[in-house]
Coordinates of C-alpha atoms and ligand atoms in Angstrom, one line a residue:
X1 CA 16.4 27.7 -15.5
X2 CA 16.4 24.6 -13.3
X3 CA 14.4 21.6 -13.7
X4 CA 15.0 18.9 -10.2
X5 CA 12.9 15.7 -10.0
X6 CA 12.2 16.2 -6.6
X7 CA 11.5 13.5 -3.8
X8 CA 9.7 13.3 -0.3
X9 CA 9.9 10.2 2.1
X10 CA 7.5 9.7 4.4
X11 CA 8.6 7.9 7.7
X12 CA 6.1 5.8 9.4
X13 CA 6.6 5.3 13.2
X14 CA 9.6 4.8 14.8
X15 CA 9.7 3.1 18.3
X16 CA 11.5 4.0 21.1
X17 CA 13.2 0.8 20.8
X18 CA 14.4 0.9 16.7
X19 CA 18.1 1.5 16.6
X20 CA 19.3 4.2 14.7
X21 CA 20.5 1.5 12.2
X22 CA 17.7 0.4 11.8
X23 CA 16.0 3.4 10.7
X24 CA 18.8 4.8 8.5
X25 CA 17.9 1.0 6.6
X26 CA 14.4 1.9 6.0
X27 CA 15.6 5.7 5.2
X28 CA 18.4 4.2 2.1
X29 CA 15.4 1.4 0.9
X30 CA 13.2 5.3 0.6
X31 CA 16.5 6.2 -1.2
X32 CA 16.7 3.4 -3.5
X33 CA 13.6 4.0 -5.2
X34 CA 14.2 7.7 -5.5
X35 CA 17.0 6.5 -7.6
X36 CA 15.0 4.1 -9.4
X37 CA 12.2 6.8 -10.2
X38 CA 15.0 9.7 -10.9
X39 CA 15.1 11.9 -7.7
X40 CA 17.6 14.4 -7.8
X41 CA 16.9 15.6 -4.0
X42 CA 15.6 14.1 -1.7
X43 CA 13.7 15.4 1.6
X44 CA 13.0 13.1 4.9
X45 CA 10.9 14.4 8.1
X46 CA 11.4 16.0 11.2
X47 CA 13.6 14.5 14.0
X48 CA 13.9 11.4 11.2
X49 CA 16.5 9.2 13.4
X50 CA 14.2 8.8 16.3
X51 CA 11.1 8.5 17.9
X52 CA 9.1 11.7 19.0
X53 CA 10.7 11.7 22.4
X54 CA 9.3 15.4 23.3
X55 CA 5.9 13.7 23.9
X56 CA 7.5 11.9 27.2
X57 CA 8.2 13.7 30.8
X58 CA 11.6 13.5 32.3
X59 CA 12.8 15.3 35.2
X60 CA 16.6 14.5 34.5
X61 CA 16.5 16.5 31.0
X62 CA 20.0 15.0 30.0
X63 CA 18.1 11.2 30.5
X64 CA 17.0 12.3 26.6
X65 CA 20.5 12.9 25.5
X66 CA 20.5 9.5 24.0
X67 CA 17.9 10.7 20.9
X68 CA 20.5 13.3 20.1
X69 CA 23.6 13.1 17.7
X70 CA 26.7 14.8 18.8
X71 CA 28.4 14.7 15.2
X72 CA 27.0 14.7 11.6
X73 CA 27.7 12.4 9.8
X74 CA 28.6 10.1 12.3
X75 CA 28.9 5.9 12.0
X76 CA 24.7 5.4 11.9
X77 CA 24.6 8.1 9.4
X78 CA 27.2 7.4 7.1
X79 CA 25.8 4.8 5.0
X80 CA 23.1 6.8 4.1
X81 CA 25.7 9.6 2.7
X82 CA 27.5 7.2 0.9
X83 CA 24.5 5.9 -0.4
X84 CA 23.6 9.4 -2.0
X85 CA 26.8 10.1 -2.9
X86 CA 26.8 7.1 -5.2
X87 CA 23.3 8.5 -6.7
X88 CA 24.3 11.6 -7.1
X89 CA 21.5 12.8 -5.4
X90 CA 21.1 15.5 -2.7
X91 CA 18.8 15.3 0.2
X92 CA 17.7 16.9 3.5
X93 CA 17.0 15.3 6.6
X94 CA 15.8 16.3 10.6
X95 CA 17.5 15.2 14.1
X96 CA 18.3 15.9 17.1
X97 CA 21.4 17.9 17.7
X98 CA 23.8 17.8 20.8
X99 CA 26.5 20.5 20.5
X100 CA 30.1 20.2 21.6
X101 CA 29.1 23.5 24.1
X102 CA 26.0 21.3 25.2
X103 CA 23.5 23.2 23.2
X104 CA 20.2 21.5 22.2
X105 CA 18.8 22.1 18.6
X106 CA 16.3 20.3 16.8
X107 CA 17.8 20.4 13.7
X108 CA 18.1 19.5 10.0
X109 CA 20.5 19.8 7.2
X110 CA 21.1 19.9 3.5
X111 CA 23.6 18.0 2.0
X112 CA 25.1 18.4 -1.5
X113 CA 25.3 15.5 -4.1
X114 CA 28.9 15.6 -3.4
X115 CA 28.2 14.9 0.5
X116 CA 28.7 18.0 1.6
X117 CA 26.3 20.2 4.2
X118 CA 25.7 23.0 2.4
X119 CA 23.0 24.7 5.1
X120 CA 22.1 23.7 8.2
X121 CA 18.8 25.2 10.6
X122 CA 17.4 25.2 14.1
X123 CA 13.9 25.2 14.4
X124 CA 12.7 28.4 15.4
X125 CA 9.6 28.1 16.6
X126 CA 9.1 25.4 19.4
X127 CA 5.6 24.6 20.3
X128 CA 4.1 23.3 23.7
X129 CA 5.5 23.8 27.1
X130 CA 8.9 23.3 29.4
X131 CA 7.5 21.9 32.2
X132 CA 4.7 19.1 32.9
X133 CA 1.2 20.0 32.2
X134 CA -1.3 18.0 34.4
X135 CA -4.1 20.1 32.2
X136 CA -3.6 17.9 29.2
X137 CA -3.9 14.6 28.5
X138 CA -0.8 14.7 26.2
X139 CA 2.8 16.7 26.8
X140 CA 4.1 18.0 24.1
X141 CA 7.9 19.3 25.4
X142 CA 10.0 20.5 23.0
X143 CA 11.0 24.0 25.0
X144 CA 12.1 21.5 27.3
X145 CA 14.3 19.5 25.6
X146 CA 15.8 22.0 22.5
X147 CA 17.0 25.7 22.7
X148 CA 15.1 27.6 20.1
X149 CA 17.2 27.5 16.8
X150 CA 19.7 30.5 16.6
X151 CA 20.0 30.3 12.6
X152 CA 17.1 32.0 11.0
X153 CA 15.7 30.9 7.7
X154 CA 18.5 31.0 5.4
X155 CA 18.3 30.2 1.8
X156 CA 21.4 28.1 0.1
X157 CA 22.5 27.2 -3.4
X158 CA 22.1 23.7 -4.3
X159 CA 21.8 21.6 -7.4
X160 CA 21.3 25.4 -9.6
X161 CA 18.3 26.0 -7.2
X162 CA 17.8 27.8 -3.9
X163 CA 17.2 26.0 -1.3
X164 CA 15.7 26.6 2.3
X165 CA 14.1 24.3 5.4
X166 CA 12.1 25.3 8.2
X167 CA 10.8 22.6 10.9
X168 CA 7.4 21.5 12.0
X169 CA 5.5 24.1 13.8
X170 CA 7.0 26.7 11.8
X171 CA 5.7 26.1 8.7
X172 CA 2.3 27.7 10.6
X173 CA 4.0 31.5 10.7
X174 CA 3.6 33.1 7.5
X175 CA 7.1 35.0 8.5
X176 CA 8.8 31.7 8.2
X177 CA 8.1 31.2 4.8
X178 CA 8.4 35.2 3.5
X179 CA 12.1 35.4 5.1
X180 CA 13.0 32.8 2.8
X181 CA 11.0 34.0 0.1
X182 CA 12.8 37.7 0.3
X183 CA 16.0 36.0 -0.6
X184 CA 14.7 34.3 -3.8
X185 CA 14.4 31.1 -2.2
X186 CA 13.2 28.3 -4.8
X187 CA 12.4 24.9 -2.8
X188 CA 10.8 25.0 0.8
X189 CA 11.4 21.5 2.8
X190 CA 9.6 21.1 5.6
X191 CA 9.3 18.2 8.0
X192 CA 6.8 17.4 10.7
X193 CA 5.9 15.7 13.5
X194 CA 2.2 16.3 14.4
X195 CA 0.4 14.4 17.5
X196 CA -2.8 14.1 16.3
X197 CA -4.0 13.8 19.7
X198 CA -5.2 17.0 21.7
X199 CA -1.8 19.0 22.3
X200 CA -3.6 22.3 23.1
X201 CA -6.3 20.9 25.8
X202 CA -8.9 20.8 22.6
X203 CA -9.4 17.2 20.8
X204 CA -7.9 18.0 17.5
X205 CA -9.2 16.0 14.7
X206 CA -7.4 14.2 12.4
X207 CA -8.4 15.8 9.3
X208 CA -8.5 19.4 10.7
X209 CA -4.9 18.9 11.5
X210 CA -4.4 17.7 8.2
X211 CA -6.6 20.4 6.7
X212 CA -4.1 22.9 8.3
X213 CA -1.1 21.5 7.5
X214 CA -2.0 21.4 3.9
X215 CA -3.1 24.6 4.1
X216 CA -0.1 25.8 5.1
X217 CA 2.0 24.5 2.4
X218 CA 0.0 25.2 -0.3
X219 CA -0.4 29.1 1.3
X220 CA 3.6 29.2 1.7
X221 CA 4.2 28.4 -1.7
X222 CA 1.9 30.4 -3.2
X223 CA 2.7 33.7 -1.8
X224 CA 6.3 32.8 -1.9
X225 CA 5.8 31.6 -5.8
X226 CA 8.1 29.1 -4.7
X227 CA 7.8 24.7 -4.4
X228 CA 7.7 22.8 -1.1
X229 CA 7.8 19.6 -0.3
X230 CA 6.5 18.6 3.3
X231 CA 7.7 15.4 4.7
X232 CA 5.8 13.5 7.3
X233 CA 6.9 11.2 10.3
X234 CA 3.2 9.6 10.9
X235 CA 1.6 6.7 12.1
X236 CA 1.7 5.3 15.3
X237 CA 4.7 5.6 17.8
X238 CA 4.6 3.4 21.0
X239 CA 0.9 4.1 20.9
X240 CA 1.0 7.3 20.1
X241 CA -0.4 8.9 16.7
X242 CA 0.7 11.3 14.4
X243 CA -1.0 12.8 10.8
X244 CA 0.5 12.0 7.3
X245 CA -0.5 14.0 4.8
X246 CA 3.4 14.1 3.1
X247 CA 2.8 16.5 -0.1
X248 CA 4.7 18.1 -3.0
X249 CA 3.2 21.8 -3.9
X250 CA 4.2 24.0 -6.6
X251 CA 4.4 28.2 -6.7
X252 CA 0.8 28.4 -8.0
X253 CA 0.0 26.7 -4.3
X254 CA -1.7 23.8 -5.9
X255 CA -0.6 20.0 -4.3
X256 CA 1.3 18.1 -6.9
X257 CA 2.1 15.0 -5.3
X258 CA 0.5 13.2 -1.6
X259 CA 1.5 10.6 -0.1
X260 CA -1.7 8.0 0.9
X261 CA -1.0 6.1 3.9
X262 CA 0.8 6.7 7.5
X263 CA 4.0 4.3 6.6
X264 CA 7.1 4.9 4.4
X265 CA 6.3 6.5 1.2
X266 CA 7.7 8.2 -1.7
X267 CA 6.2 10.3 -3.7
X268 CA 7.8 12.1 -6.5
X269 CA 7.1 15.5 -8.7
X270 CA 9.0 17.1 -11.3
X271 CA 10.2 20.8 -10.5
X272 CA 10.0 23.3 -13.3
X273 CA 11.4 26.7 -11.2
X274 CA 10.7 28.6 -14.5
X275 CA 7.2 28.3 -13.7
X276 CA 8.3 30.7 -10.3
X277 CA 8.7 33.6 -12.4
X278 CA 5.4 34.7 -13.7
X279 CA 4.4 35.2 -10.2
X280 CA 7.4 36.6 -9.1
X281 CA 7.4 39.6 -11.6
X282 CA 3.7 40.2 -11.0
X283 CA 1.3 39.3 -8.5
X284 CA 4.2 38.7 -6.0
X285 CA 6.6 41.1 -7.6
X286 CA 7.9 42.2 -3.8
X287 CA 9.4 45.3 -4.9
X288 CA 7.0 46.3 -7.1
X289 CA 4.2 46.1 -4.4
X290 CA 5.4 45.3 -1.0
X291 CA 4.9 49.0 1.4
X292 CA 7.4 47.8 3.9
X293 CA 6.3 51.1 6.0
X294 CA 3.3 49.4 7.0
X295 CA 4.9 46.1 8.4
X296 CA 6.6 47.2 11.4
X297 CA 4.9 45.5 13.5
X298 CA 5.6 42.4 12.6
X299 CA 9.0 42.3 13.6
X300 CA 8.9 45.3 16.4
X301 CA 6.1 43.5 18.2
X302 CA 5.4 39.7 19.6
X303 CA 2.5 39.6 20.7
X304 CA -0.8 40.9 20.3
X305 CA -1.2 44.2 22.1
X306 CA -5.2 46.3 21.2
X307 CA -5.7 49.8 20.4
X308 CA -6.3 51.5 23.5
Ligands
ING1 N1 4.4 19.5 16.1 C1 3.2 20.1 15.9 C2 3.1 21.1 14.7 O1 3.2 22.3 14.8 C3 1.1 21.0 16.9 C4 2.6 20.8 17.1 C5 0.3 19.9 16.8 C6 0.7 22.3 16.6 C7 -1.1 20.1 16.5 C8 -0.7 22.5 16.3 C9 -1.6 21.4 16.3 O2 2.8 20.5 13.7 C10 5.7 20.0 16.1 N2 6.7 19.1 16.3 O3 5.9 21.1 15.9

């Protein structure tokens, strides 16, 4: 099978008043050492082009239109594909998406060495709230601002591997990652965004949240005998902070590759997918073991309701 030198690049902050040139600059220097280090894919965060923006309050929602893009690629962007086009290097990124219908997705793509998008997904699960929330200290507004995604985890071939992305908060549902991993699905890319300050009324501490999001990874993978790369935006944003912890795992669920600090960083693994199948045709051989009679609930019901 497949062997992919795979990269992730950590975004540090991006302020509210970066252009989107300016960010696409740091995103193709991230780029350039991939090449120099031999990535053959490369993987960039959640939401990438921008700042956070959900963490802010308007009442006007469409005041927030300016964070979205309304094409992809589009004159900011393009640089960056042409850039990876001449590397021959695939890569996967996050943004905000503004339909022609006026639909609002937080978003992110895969795109082909040849510059083409060969999958594109709409986070699914959108944490926080729609409207203010005087009981916490910080918003967190996502339902407010993007539709939740309408394309399921789907699984693409790319580079001799398959491929799949999930966003942020959904890398916390175990279904998220077992949708993808029922349709063979090879490499997981993640990105994230995560305040580190209390979004759920609790102060959240920096290393629990960082505790959980390896976790998380390291559980996907290994019950999914599949890689995954998750890719950080971190640091601090107009004041506001966010965890690191960018990491490379591999299908026995152990970390391969972290990043160190809270600014842009690569960090680079080689991926071996023949080292997928032991797992895959025994501990996690899915038909061999899976009793799909008992699961119903999982799909049938959403939340939690008690024996009576
Ligand atoms: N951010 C966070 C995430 O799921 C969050 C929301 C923060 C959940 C802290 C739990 C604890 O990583 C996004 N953008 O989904």
């Amino acid at each position: 099978m497949t062997k992919l030198m795979i990269g992730a690049a950590q975004i540090g902050g991006i302020q509210k008043a970066e252009t989107r040139e300016e960010v696409v600059a740091r995103m193709m220097k991230l780029m350039d050492e991939a090449h120099e280090k031999g990535v053959e894919f490369l993987a960039y965060p959640e939401m990438t082009l921008t700042t956070f923006f959900p963490r802010e309050y308007v009442e006007d929602r469409s005041e927030m239109d300016s964070w979205f893009e309304t094409e992809m690629p589009n004159a900011a962007t393009q640089p960056l594909f042409d850039l990876a086009q001449k590397y021959k290097m695939g890569f996967t990124f996050g943004y905000s998406e503004l339909t022609p219908e006026g639909e609002h997705y937080n978003t992110s793509i895969i795109v082909s060495p040849e510059g083409e998008i060969v999958l594109k997904y709409r986070k699914t699960h959108l944490p926080g709230h729609a409207e203010y929330d005087e009981n916490r200290a910080y918003q967190h507004l996502e339902k407010r601002y993007f539709l939740p995604g309408n394309t399921g985890f789907q699984v693409a071939e790319n580079q001799g591997v398959l491929m799949g992305m999930a966003i942020c908060n959904d890398r916390r549902w175990p279904e998220t990652w077992r949708v993808m991993g029922l349709q063979g699905v090879d490499l997981v890319t993640i990105g994230y965004n995560t305040p580190s300050q209390n979004t759920h009324g609790k102060e959240v501490q920096i290393e629990q949240n960082l505790y959980h999001n390896e976790l998380s990874f390291c559980a996907g993978a290994y019950q999914n005998a599949c890689y995954a790369m998750g890719i950080a935006k971190c640091g601090t944003e107009d004041g506001n902070h966010m965890i690191g912890g960018t990491l490379i795992v591999g299908p026995e669920g152990t970390v391969l590759a972290k990043a160190e600090g809270e600014g842009d960083e690569l960090i680079v693994a080689e991926a071996d997918f023949d080292k997928c199948a032991f797992n895959r045709q025994n501990v996690f051989n899915f038909a061999a073991h899976r009793r799909i009679e008992h699961y119903g609930l999982i799909s049938s019901q959403t939340g939690v309701v008690k024996p009576s």
